[in-house]
Every structure is written in structure tokens, then in C-alpha cells.
Amino acid sequence: MNIEKTIEILKEEIRETVGNQKMYIAFSGGLDSTVVALLAKEAIGKEKITLINTCFGPYSYSKGLEAVLSLADQLDLRLFFTNGQKEQEKLLYHGPNCNQCTRDIKLGKVKKMLYKGIVAVGSNQSDSWGKLGLKVNNGMYSPLLNLDKPVIQGILDYYGFEIPRIGENSFREGCKYKHLLKMSANTHYHARAMVVSNEVIHDVLDYHNYEREIANVKIVGPLSKNIALINIKPLPPKKILDEIIEVLQKETTIDAVDVVDRPIELIITASPGIINNEESKYWILNGRLKPEFAFDISAKWNPPSTNNKLWTFSVVGYNKK
């Protein structure tokens, strides 16, 4: 694909879609929303653009918030923050639910700040929203909808723009809550384990200047037990791993620590609506979970959950292959 031609087509489309309105960009500081901001600034001018970041308090990476501030300054665009912590805790009490969190909380908060304008998001072919095929849907405009990650990265490279990285994932970085793979029934236990472990892992890796494609800690297990699965790609030397393990083992909300060092099978329980829907199971495994693991994963689906408080899924265990 010709990047220059793609850019010109997108800028013309943005001008036609936005018209005389203002554009409010749901801005995470990641690849997708930054490219939307770059295109929009050239297409309609910075005076008509406002960046809005939905901050989730401890569930947002500290490095991510630093990146948002830095990028807004580099882009020379207005930036506002809105707080979604309480709403996120309430939703994820019922299990992992990134799509609804993005749609109802992250973007819902942005829409509440809307004044005579349109909300722009970074949805594309690399996420499930991209499969909807609608660039303008329910008040949301997705300029990048028909593009995949390599093309979006190509646009960023064309502008010679660099994004500060958290180190979580070379393609998609974001909220820490996506690493809690079960109900957040107790924020002081389940959520705290996820928050602490996913700050610790980057502190240690950054201290050793360790370059990585993926780095996160998944919290799995039954509600009575938090198992921390360390996912790092490529796998670091034993000395670094031992340091991470030692720190995590001191955290009182973490009951066991293991390293994903080979393919694994996840044991998953889910609501009847998911268990009985092959497409839903496919997207949870291949779209939601696989891109975040350092090694290949497969799934063993348990019978439908009888817990009516579980709306989505829960990884209750695992087997190394």
C-alpha cells in the first residue's frame, strides 16, 4: 500500500466527515490514537481538536500517563483527563470485558465531554471493532477502520513520529486491568495483585534495560487464589526472572508465581452465552488472549458457569505442555 496516497485519502475523508464540527479524540497515547491525531491535525487544524484521556487511576500504567502528557505536548494539541476508575471496577467485578469497558466507560466518558462535535477512535482491523465495517457508528468515527497494524505503523513512520513505550506489547499497550483474567470480586485482593505485578515487571526490566516484545503478568486461578503468570518475550536471563519472582512472592495478594516458558493450555470457565457460542470462544482465545502471551496458548473450556455474577470468562487454571 502506498502510504502517502493512504494518508491523503484519510485526510480528505476526515475533512468530509468532520465538516464544521469539532473532533474529540479518545487518546490513550498508543499507536492508533496518535496516528488519528496526526492525520486530524493536518486535515482540520489543531484548533478543532481536543484529546481526551480516560484515566483509570492505579489501573493505568504510570509510564502510560507520562506518555500521554508527552505526546500531547509534542502534537501541540489540547488535552483533558476524565476519571473512569470507579466505573471500571464496577464492570470488571463481573469478569474481563475490554470491549464493554472501551465502549461504555472509556468512550462513554469522552462522549460526556462532547460539545458540538464528533468522537474519533483508533479502531482498526486488528481489533474486534474493526470487523463491524462501519466507520461511523453510534456517534463514533473510526478513520483507521480499514487498516491493519503494519499500515498504521507505516503512517507513524512516515511522519517520523515516535511513541514512548511502556514495554507491555510492541503492538498494543494499555490498561493493566486486561491482565486480570477473572472476576475482580475484591479490588483489594484480585485487582491489587494485577496492579502491583504489572508495575513491578516493568520496573525490573527497565532497570536492566531489557528490550522486550511482550511483558506482563497474568493473574489467573479460582477466586480464592491469585496465580501470577509471568509473560515475557523474549524470555530474559534467569537472573532477571529470579528478581521478578522474588519481588512478586513478597506481595501478600499473590499466592503463587510461575513463568510462561513454553506453550500452555488455559482452563477457562465462562457464562453460558459464551460457552455456547463458537465465535465468542474463538475471539476470546485468538483475539483477546493469544496476542498477550509470550508462548502459544490453547483453551480447555469447562462446562458453563453457574455463577450468575460472571458475565464473561475466567481463567481458573492452566497446564504447561
mmCIF file with all atom_site columns, N, CA and C in Angstrom, residues 124-185:
data_model
loop_
_atom_site.group_PDB
_atom_site.id
_atom_site.type_symbol
_atom_site.label_atom_id
_atom_site.label_alt_id
_atom_site.label_comp_id
_atom_site.label_asym_id
_atom_site.label_entity_id
_atom_site.label_seq_id
_atom_site.pdbx_PDB_ins_code
_atom_site.Cartn_x
_atom_site.Cartn_y
_atom_site.Cartn_z
_atom_site.occupancy
_atom_site.B_iso_or_equiv
_atom_site.pdbx_formal_charge
_atom_site.auth_seq_id
_atom_site.auth_comp_id
_atom_site.auth_asym_id
_atom_site.auth_atom_id
_atom_site.pdbx_PDB_model_num
ATOM 1   N N  . ASN A 1 124 ? -9.484  -0.465  14.370 1.00 0.00 ? 124 ASN A N  1
ATOM 2   C CA . ASN A 1 124 ? -8.927  -0.888  13.084 1.00 0.00 ? 124 ASN A CA 1
ATOM 3   C C  . ASN A 1 124 ? -9.098  -2.389  12.919 1.00 0.00 ? 124 ASN A C  1
ATOM 4   N N  . GLN A 1 125 ? -8.529  -2.942  11.854 1.00 0.00 ? 125 GLN A N  1
ATOM 5   C CA . GLN A 1 125 ? -8.714  -4.356  11.533 1.00 0.00 ? 125 GLN A CA 1
ATOM 6   C C  . GLN A 1 125 ? -8.027  -5.303  12.516 1.00 0.00 ? 125 GLN A C  1
ATOM 7   N N  . SER A 1 126 ? -7.217  -4.758  13.402 1.00 0.00 ? 126 SER A N  1
ATOM 8   C CA . SER A 1 126 ? -6.526  -5.598  14.374 1.00 0.00 ? 126 SER A CA 1
ATOM 9   C C  . SER A 1 126 ? -7.324  -5.798  15.654 1.00 0.00 ? 126 SER A C  1
ATOM 10  N N  . ASP A 1 127 ? -8.521  -5.226  15.745 1.00 0.00 ? 127 ASP A N  1
ATOM 11  C CA . ASP A 1 127 ? -9.360  -5.454  16.912 1.00 0.00 ? 127 ASP A CA 1
ATOM 12  C C  . ASP A 1 127 ? -10.760 -5.866  16.468 1.00 0.00 ? 127 ASP A C  1
ATOM 13  N N  . SER A 1 128 ? -11.545 -6.366  17.398 1.00 0.00 ? 128 SER A N  1
ATOM 14  C CA . SER A 1 128 ? -12.864 -6.896  17.042 1.00 0.00 ? 128 SER A CA 1
ATOM 15  C C  . SER A 1 128 ? -13.810 -5.820  16.540 1.00 0.00 ? 128 SER A C  1
ATOM 16  N N  . TRP A 1 129 ? -13.619 -4.582  16.990 1.00 0.00 ? 129 TRP A N  1
ATOM 17  C CA . TRP A 1 129 ? -14.468 -3.499  16.487 1.00 0.00 ? 129 TRP A CA 1
ATOM 18  C C  . TRP A 1 129 ? -14.270 -3.293  15.002 1.00 0.00 ? 129 TRP A C  1
ATOM 19  N N  . GLY A 1 130 ? -13.041 -3.546  14.538 1.00 0.00 ? 130 GLY A N  1
ATOM 20  C CA . GLY A 1 130 ? -12.745 -3.351  13.133 1.00 0.00 ? 130 GLY A CA 1
ATOM 21  C C  . GLY A 1 130 ? -13.554 -4.244  12.223 1.00 0.00 ? 130 GLY A C  1
ATOM 22  N N  . LYS A 1 131 ? -14.082 -5.342  12.777 1.00 0.00 ? 131 LYS A N  1
ATOM 23  C CA . LYS A 1 131 ? -14.862 -6.268  11.966 1.00 0.00 ? 131 LYS A CA 1
ATOM 24  C C  . LYS A 1 131 ? -16.293 -5.775  11.734 1.00 0.00 ? 131 LYS A C  1
ATOM 25  N N  . LEU A 1 132 ? -16.691 -4.692  12.435 1.00 0.00 ? 132 LEU A N  1
ATOM 26  C CA . LEU A 1 132 ? -18.046 -4.177  12.254 1.00 0.00 ? 132 LEU A CA 1
ATOM 27  C C  . LEU A 1 132 ? -18.250 -3.586  10.861 1.00 0.00 ? 132 LEU A C  1
ATOM 28  N N  . GLY A 1 133 ? -17.175 -3.016  10.300 1.00 0.00 ? 133 GLY A N  1
ATOM 29  C CA . GLY A 1 133 ? -17.270 -2.474  8.950  1.00 0.00 ? 133 GLY A CA 1
ATOM 30  C C  . GLY A 1 133 ? -17.942 -1.116  8.861  1.00 0.00 ? 133 GLY A C  1
ATOM 31  N N  . LEU A 1 134 ? -18.197 -0.464  9.994  1.00 0.00 ? 134 LEU A N  1
ATOM 32  C CA . LEU A 1 134 ? -18.874 0.836   9.992  1.00 0.00 ? 134 LEU A CA 1
ATOM 33  C C  . LEU A 1 134 ? -17.925 1.904   10.519 1.00 0.00 ? 134 LEU A C  1
ATOM 34  N N  . LYS A 1 135 ? -17.557 2.836   9.661  1.00 0.00 ? 135 LYS A N  1
ATOM 35  C CA . LYS A 1 135 ? -16.623 3.881   10.087 1.00 0.00 ? 135 LYS A CA 1
ATOM 36  C C  . LYS A 1 135 ? -17.274 4.863   11.048 1.00 0.00 ? 135 LYS A C  1
ATOM 37  N N  . VAL A 1 136 ? -18.545 5.135   10.845 1.00 0.00 ? 136 VAL A N  1
ATOM 38  C CA . VAL A 1 136 ? -19.284 5.994   11.763 1.00 0.00 ? 136 VAL A CA 1
ATOM 39  C C  . VAL A 1 136 ? -20.392 5.147   12.371 1.00 0.00 ? 136 VAL A C  1
ATOM 40  N N  . ASN A 1 137 ? -20.322 4.941   13.695 1.00 0.00 ? 137 ASN A N  1
ATOM 41  C CA . ASN A 1 137 ? -21.268 4.043   14.352 1.00 0.00 ? 137 ASN A CA 1
ATOM 42  C C  . ASN A 1 137 ? -21.553 4.536   15.763 1.00 0.00 ? 137 ASN A C  1
ATOM 43  N N  . ASN A 1 138 ? -22.816 4.807   16.053 1.00 0.00 ? 138 ASN A N  1
ATOM 44  C CA . ASN A 1 138 ? -23.243 5.209   17.388 1.00 0.00 ? 138 ASN A CA 1
ATOM 45  C C  . ASN A 1 138 ? -22.460 6.425   17.903 1.00 0.00 ? 138 ASN A C  1
ATOM 46  N N  . GLY A 1 139 ? -22.274 7.392   17.026 1.00 0.00 ? 139 GLY A N  1
ATOM 47  C CA . GLY A 1 139 ? -21.596 8.622   17.420 1.00 0.00 ? 139 GLY A CA 1
ATOM 48  C C  . GLY A 1 139 ? -20.093 8.543   17.438 1.00 0.00 ? 139 GLY A C  1
ATOM 49  N N  . MET A 1 140 ? -19.529 7.408   17.000 1.00 0.00 ? 140 MET A N  1
ATOM 50  C CA . MET A 1 140 ? -18.078 7.225   16.976 1.00 0.00 ? 140 MET A CA 1
ATOM 51  C C  . MET A 1 140 ? -17.583 7.147   15.535 1.00 0.00 ? 140 MET A C  1
ATOM 52  N N  . TYR A 1 141 ? -16.479 7.814   15.281 1.00 0.00 ? 141 TYR A N  1
ATOM 53  C CA . TYR A 1 141 ? -15.871 7.819   13.951 1.00 0.00 ? 141 TYR A CA 1
ATOM 54  C C  . TYR A 1 141 ? -14.520 7.129   14.035 1.00 0.00 ? 141 TYR A C  1
ATOM 55  N N  . SER A 1 142 ? -14.304 6.127   13.167 1.00 0.00 ? 142 SER A N  1
ATOM 56  C CA . SER A 1 142 ? -13.061 5.342   13.156 1.00 0.00 ? 142 SER A CA 1
ATOM 57  C C  . SER A 1 142 ? -12.323 5.536   11.844 1.00 0.00 ? 142 SER A C  1
ATOM 58  N N  . PRO A 1 143 ? -11.469 6.554   11.730 1.00 0.00 ? 143 PRO A N  1
ATOM 59  C CA . PRO A 1 143 ? -10.766 6.821   10.465 1.00 0.00 ? 143 PRO A CA 1
ATOM 60  C C  . PRO A 1 143 ? -9.888  5.660   9.993  1.00 0.00 ? 143 PRO A C  1
ATOM 61  N N  . LEU A 1 144 ? -9.362  4.861   10.934 1.00 0.00 ? 144 LEU A N  1
ATOM 62  C CA . LEU A 1 144 ? -8.411  3.794   10.598 1.00 0.00 ? 144 LEU A CA 1
ATOM 63  C C  . LEU A 1 144 ? -9.074  2.436   10.433 1.00 0.00 ? 144 LEU A C  1
ATOM 64  N N  . LEU A 1 145 ? -10.391 2.406   10.380 1.00 0.00 ? 145 LEU A N  1
ATOM 65  C CA . LEU A 1 145 ? -11.133 1.153   10.471 1.00 0.00 ? 145 LEU A CA 1
ATOM 66  C C  . LEU A 1 145 ? -10.678 0.093   9.477  1.00 0.00 ? 145 LEU A C  1
ATOM 67  N N  . ASN A 1 146 ? -10.334 0.485   8.251  1.00 0.00 ? 146 ASN A N  1
ATOM 68  C CA . ASN A 1 146 ? -10.000 -0.477  7.204  1.00 0.00 ? 146 ASN A CA 1
ATOM 69  C C  . ASN A 1 146 ? -8.510  -0.832  7.163  1.00 0.00 ? 146 ASN A C  1
ATOM 70  N N  . LEU A 1 147 ? -7.735  -0.336  8.109  1.00 0.00 ? 147 LEU A N  1
ATOM 71  C CA . LEU A 1 147 ? -6.287  -0.554  8.108  1.00 0.00 ? 147 LEU A CA 1
ATOM 72  C C  . LEU A 1 147 ? -5.887  -1.580  9.152  1.00 0.00 ? 147 LEU A C  1
ATOM 73  N N  . ASP A 1 148 ? -4.732  -2.231  8.925  1.00 0.00 ? 148 ASP A N  1
ATOM 74  C CA . ASP A 1 148 ? -4.182  -3.125  9.939  1.00 0.00 ? 148 ASP A CA 1
ATOM 75  C C  . ASP A 1 148 ? -2.963  -2.463  10.584 1.00 0.00 ? 148 ASP A C  1
ATOM 76  N N  . LYS A 1 149 ? -2.410  -3.113  11.600 1.00 0.00 ? 149 LYS A N  1
ATOM 77  C CA . LYS A 1 149 ? -1.329  -2.506  12.377 1.00 0.00 ? 149 LYS A CA 1
ATOM 78  C C  . LYS A 1 149 ? -0.094  -2.129  11.551 1.00 0.00 ? 149 LYS A C  1
ATOM 79  N N  . PRO A 1 150 ? 0.375   -2.997  10.634 1.00 0.00 ? 150 PRO A N  1
ATOM 80  C CA . PRO A 1 150 ? 1.567   -2.615  9.867  1.00 0.00 ? 150 PRO A CA 1
ATOM 81  C C  . PRO A 1 150 ? 1.377   -1.324  9.073  1.00 0.00 ? 150 PRO A C  1
ATOM 82  N N  . VAL A 1 151 ? 0.199   -1.122  8.491  1.00 0.00 ? 151 VAL A N  1
ATOM 83  C CA . VAL A 1 151 ? -0.060  0.095   7.729  1.00 0.00 ? 151 VAL A CA 1
ATOM 84  C C  . VAL A 1 151 ? -0.120  1.302   8.664  1.00 0.00 ? 151 VAL A C  1
ATOM 85  N N  . ILE A 1 152 ? -0.771  1.131   9.819  1.00 0.00 ? 152 ILE A N  1
ATOM 86  C CA . ILE A 1 152 ? -0.854  2.221   10.791 1.00 0.00 ? 152 ILE A CA 1
ATOM 87  C C  . ILE A 1 152 ? 0.543   2.591   11.280 1.00 0.00 ? 152 ILE A C  1
ATOM 88  N N  . GLN A 1 153 ? 1.373   1.580   11.520 1.00 0.00 ? 153 GLN A N  1
ATOM 89  C CA . GLN A 1 153 ? 2.765   1.847   11.906 1.00 0.00 ? 153 GLN A CA 1
ATOM 90  C C  . GLN A 1 153 ? 3.500   2.556   10.784 1.00 0.00 ? 153 GLN A C  1
ATOM 91  N N  . GLY A 1 154 ? 3.204   2.187   9.531  1.00 0.00 ? 154 GLY A N  1
ATOM 92  C CA . GLY A 1 154 ? 3.821   2.845   8.380  1.00 0.00 ? 154 GLY A CA 1
ATOM 93  C C  . GLY A 1 154 ? 3.484   4.321   8.314  1.00 0.00 ? 154 GLY A C  1
ATOM 94  N N  . ILE A 1 155 ? 2.251   4.674   8.670  1.00 0.00 ? 155 ILE A N  1
ATOM 95  C CA . ILE A 1 155 ? 1.850   6.085   8.690  1.00 0.00 ? 155 ILE A CA 1
ATOM 96  C C  . ILE A 1 155 ? 2.630   6.837   9.768  1.00 0.00 ? 155 ILE A C  1
ATOM 97  N N  . LEU A 1 156 ? 2.737   6.229   10.939 1.00 0.00 ? 156 LEU A N  1
ATOM 98  C CA . LEU A 1 156 ? 3.502   6.860   12.017 1.00 0.00 ? 156 LEU A CA 1
ATOM 99  C C  . LEU A 1 156 ? 4.951   7.074   11.596 1.00 0.00 ? 156 LEU A C  1
ATOM 100 N N  . ASP A 1 157 ? 5.538   6.064   10.963 1.00 0.00 ? 157 ASP A N  1
ATOM 101 C CA . ASP A 1 157 ? 6.928   6.166   10.498 1.00 0.00 ? 157 ASP A CA 1
ATOM 102 C C  . ASP A 1 157 ? 7.077   7.259   9.438  1.00 0.00 ? 157 ASP A C  1
ATOM 103 N N  . TYR A 1 158 ? 6.067   7.396   8.593  1.00 0.00 ? 158 TYR A N  1
ATOM 104 C CA . TYR A 1 158 ? 6.099   8.434   7.543  1.00 0.00 ? 158 TYR A CA 1
ATOM 105 C C  . TYR A 1 158 ? 6.224   9.826   8.171  1.00 0.00 ? 158 TYR A C  1
ATOM 106 N N  . TYR A 1 159 ? 5.519   10.027  9.267  1.00 0.00 ? 159 TYR A N  1
ATOM 107 C CA . TYR A 1 159 ? 5.579   11.321  9.950  1.00 0.00 ? 159 TYR A CA 1
ATOM 108 C C  . TYR A 1 159 ? 6.851   11.466  10.784 1.00 0.00 ? 159 TYR A C  1
ATOM 109 N N  . GLY A 1 160 ? 7.622   10.376  10.902 1.00 0.00 ? 160 GLY A N  1
ATOM 110 C CA . GLY A 1 160 ? 8.835   10.420  11.705 1.00 0.00 ? 160 GLY A CA 1
ATOM 111 C C  . GLY A 1 160 ? 8.553   10.631  13.175 1.00 0.00 ? 160 GLY A C  1
ATOM 112 N N  . PHE A 1 161 ? 7.425   10.091  13.610 1.00 0.00 ? 161 PHE A N  1
ATOM 113 C CA . PHE A 1 161 ? 6.966   10.301  14.985 1.00 0.00 ? 161 PHE A CA 1
ATOM 114 C C  . PHE A 1 161 ? 7.236   9.051   15.809 1.00 0.00 ? 161 PHE A C  1
ATOM 115 N N  . GLU A 1 162 ? 7.710   9.237   17.029 1.00 0.00 ? 162 GLU A N  1
ATOM 116 C CA . GLU A 1 162 ? 7.971   8.102   17.914 1.00 0.00 ? 162 GLU A CA 1
ATOM 117 C C  . GLU A 1 162 ? 7.084   8.176   19.138 1.00 0.00 ? 162 GLU A C  1
ATOM 118 N N  . ILE A 1 163 ? 6.615   7.009   19.581 1.00 0.00 ? 163 ILE A N  1
ATOM 119 C CA . ILE A 1 163 ? 5.737   6.931   20.738 1.00 0.00 ? 163 ILE A CA 1
ATOM 120 C C  . ILE A 1 163 ? 6.508   6.350   21.920 1.00 0.00 ? 163 ILE A C  1
ATOM 121 N N  . PRO A 1 164 ? 6.500   7.013   23.059 1.00 0.00 ? 164 PRO A N  1
ATOM 122 C CA . PRO A 1 164 ? 7.129   6.409   24.259 1.00 0.00 ? 164 PRO A CA 1
ATOM 123 C C  . PRO A 1 164 ? 6.451   5.088   24.576 1.00 0.00 ? 164 PRO A C  1
ATOM 124 N N  . ARG A 1 165 ? 7.241   4.076   24.870 1.00 0.00 ? 165 ARG A N  1
ATOM 125 C CA . ARG A 1 165 ? 6.691   2.747   25.093 1.00 0.00 ? 165 ARG A CA 1
ATOM 126 C C  . ARG A 1 165 ? 6.664   2.377   26.565 1.00 0.00 ? 165 ARG A C  1
ATOM 127 N N  . ILE A 1 166 ? 5.620   1.662   26.943 1.00 0.00 ? 166 ILE A N  1
ATOM 128 C CA . ILE A 1 166 ? 5.562   1.076   28.275 1.00 0.00 ? 166 ILE A CA 1
ATOM 129 C C  . ILE A 1 166 ? 6.442   -0.160  28.328 1.00 0.00 ? 166 ILE A C  1
ATOM 130 N N  . GLY A 1 167 ? 6.445   -0.919  27.212 1.00 0.00 ? 167 GLY A N  1
ATOM 131 C CA . GLY A 1 167 ? 7.185   -2.176  27.150 1.00 0.00 ? 167 GLY A CA 1
ATOM 132 C C  . GLY A 1 167 ? 6.264   -3.363  27.317 1.00 0.00 ? 167 GLY A C  1
ATOM 133 N N  . GLU A 1 168 ? 4.943   -3.095  27.390 1.00 0.00 ? 168 GLU A N  1
ATOM 134 C CA . GLU A 1 168 ? 3.955   -4.148  27.621 1.00 0.00 ? 168 GLU A CA 1
ATOM 135 C C  . GLU A 1 168 ? 3.743   -5.008  26.381 1.00 0.00 ? 168 GLU A C  1
ATOM 136 N N  . ASN A 1 169 ? 3.636   -4.349  25.228 1.00 0.00 ? 169 ASN A N  1
ATOM 137 C CA . ASN A 1 169 ? 3.366   -5.074  23.984 1.00 0.00 ? 169 ASN A CA 1
ATOM 138 C C  . ASN A 1 169 ? 3.796   -4.192  22.825 1.00 0.00 ? 169 ASN A C  1
ATOM 139 N N  . SER A 1 170 ? 4.504   -4.777  21.867 1.00 0.00 ? 170 SER A N  1
ATOM 140 C CA . SER A 1 170 ? 5.032   -3.974  20.766 1.00 0.00 ? 170 SER A CA 1
ATOM 141 C C  . SER A 1 170 ? 3.936   -3.426  19.866 1.00 0.00 ? 170 SER A C  1
ATOM 142 N N  . PHE A 1 171 ? 2.723   -4.029  19.917 1.00 0.00 ? 171 PHE A N  1
ATOM 143 C CA . PHE A 1 171 ? 1.631   -3.562  19.067 1.00 0.00 ? 171 PHE A CA 1
ATOM 144 C C  . PHE A 1 171 ? 0.479   -2.919  19.829 1.00 0.00 ? 171 PHE A C  1
ATOM 145 N N  . ARG A 1 172 ? 0.154   -3.433  20.997 1.00 0.00 ? 172 ARG A N  1
ATOM 146 C CA . ARG A 1 172 ? -0.978  -2.832  21.717 1.00 0.00 ? 172 ARG A CA 1
ATOM 147 C C  . ARG A 1 172 ? -0.681  -2.732  23.203 1.00 0.00 ? 172 ARG A C  1
ATOM 148 N N  . GLU A 1 173 ? -0.641  -1.507  23.664 1.00 0.00 ? 173 GLU A N  1
ATOM 149 C CA . GLU A 1 173 ? -0.386  -1.250  25.074 1.00 0.00 ? 173 GLU A CA 1
ATOM 150 C C  . GLU A 1 173 ? -1.594  -0.532  25.661 1.00 0.00 ? 173 GLU A C  1
ATOM 151 N N  . GLY A 1 174 ? -1.828  -0.708  26.936 1.00 0.00 ? 174 GLY A N  1
ATOM 152 C CA . GLY A 1 174 ? -2.986  -0.044  27.500 1.00 0.00 ? 174 GLY A CA 1
ATOM 153 C C  . GLY A 1 174 ? -3.182  -0.303  28.964 1.00 0.00 ? 174 GLY A C  1
ATOM 154 N N  . CYS A 1 175 ? -4.416  -0.539  29.338 1.00 0.00 ? 175 CYS A N  1
ATOM 155 C CA . CYS A 1 175 ? -4.825  -0.650  30.728 1.00 0.00 ? 175 CYS A CA 1
ATOM 156 C C  . CYS A 1 175 ? -4.312  -1.948  31.370 1.00 0.00 ? 175 CYS A C  1
ATOM 157 N N  . LYS A 1 176 ? -3.904  -1.852  32.620 1.00 0.00 ? 176 LYS A N  1
ATOM 158 C CA . LYS A 1 176 ? -3.422  -3.037  33.332 1.00 0.00 ? 176 LYS A CA 1
ATOM 159 C C  . LYS A 1 176 ? -4.526  -4.064  33.592 1.00 0.00 ? 176 LYS A C  1
ATOM 160 N N  . TYR A 1 177 ? -5.775  -3.607  33.664 1.00 0.00 ? 177 TYR A N  1
ATOM 161 C CA . TYR A 1 177 ? -6.866  -4.498  34.052 1.00 0.00 ? 177 TYR A CA 1
ATOM 162 C C  . TYR A 1 177 ? -7.044  -5.681  33.100 1.00 0.00 ? 177 TYR A C  1
ATOM 163 N N  . LYS A 1 178 ? -6.580  -5.544  31.857 1.00 0.00 ? 178 LYS A N  1
ATOM 164 C CA . LYS A 1 178 ? -6.760  -6.648  30.913 1.00 0.00 ? 178 LYS A CA 1
ATOM 165 C C  . LYS A 1 178 ? -5.939  -7.879  31.301 1.00 0.00 ? 178 LYS A C  1
ATOM 166 N N  . HIS A 1 179 ? -5.025  -7.719  32.260 1.00 0.00 ? 179 HIS A N  1
ATOM 167 C CA . HIS A 1 179 ? -4.198  -8.848  32.682 1.00 0.00 ? 179 HIS A CA 1
ATOM 168 C C  . HIS A 1 179 ? -4.792  -9.614  33.862 1.00 0.00 ? 179 HIS A C  1
ATOM 169 N N  . LEU A 1 180 ? -5.923  -9.137  34.386 1.00 0.00 ? 180 LEU A N  1
ATOM 170 C CA . LEU A 1 180 ? -6.652  -9.888  35.396 1.00 0.00 ? 180 LEU A CA 1
ATOM 171 C C  . LEU A 1 180 ? -7.671  -10.746 34.660 1.00 0.00 ? 180 LEU A C  1
ATOM 172 N N  . LEU A 1 181 ? -7.400  -12.042 34.570 1.00 0.00 ? 181 LEU A N  1
ATOM 173 C CA . LEU A 1 181 ? -8.207  -12.916 33.717 1.00 0.00 ? 181 LEU A CA 1
ATOM 174 C C  . LEU A 1 181 ? -9.286  -13.654 34.506 1.00 0.00 ? 181 LEU A C  1
ATOM 175 N N  . LYS A 1 182 ? -9.897  -12.943 35.429 1.00 0.00 ? 182 LYS A N  1
ATOM 176 C CA . LYS A 1 182 ? -11.022 -13.481 36.199 1.00 0.00 ? 182 LYS A CA 1
ATOM 177 C C  . LYS A 1 182 ? -11.781 -12.309 36.804 1.00 0.00 ? 182 LYS A C  1
ATOM 178 N N  . MET A 1 183 ? -12.849 -12.612 37.531 1.00 0.00 ? 183 MET A N  1
ATOM 179 C CA . MET A 1 183 ? -13.640 -11.561 38.157 1.00 0.00 ? 183 MET A CA 1
ATOM 180 C C  . MET A 1 183 ? -12.803 -10.755 39.158 1.00 0.00 ? 183 MET A C  1
ATOM 181 N N  . SER A 1 184 ? -13.005 -9.455  39.138 1.00 0.00 ? 184 SER A N  1
ATOM 182 C CA . SER A 1 184 ? -12.364 -8.598  40.130 1.00 0.00 ? 184 SER A CA 1
ATOM 183 C C  . SER A 1 184 ? -13.313 -8.451  41.317 1.00 0.00 ? 184 SER A C  1
ATOM 184 N N  . ALA A 1 185 ? -13.569 -9.578  41.975 1.00 0.00 ? 185 ALA A N  1
ATOM 185 C CA . ALA A 1 185 ? -14.567 -9.610  43.041 1.00 0.00 ? 185 ALA A CA 1
ATOM 186 C C  . ALA A 1 185 ? -14.144 -8.794  44.254 1.00 0.00 ? 185 ALA A C  1
#
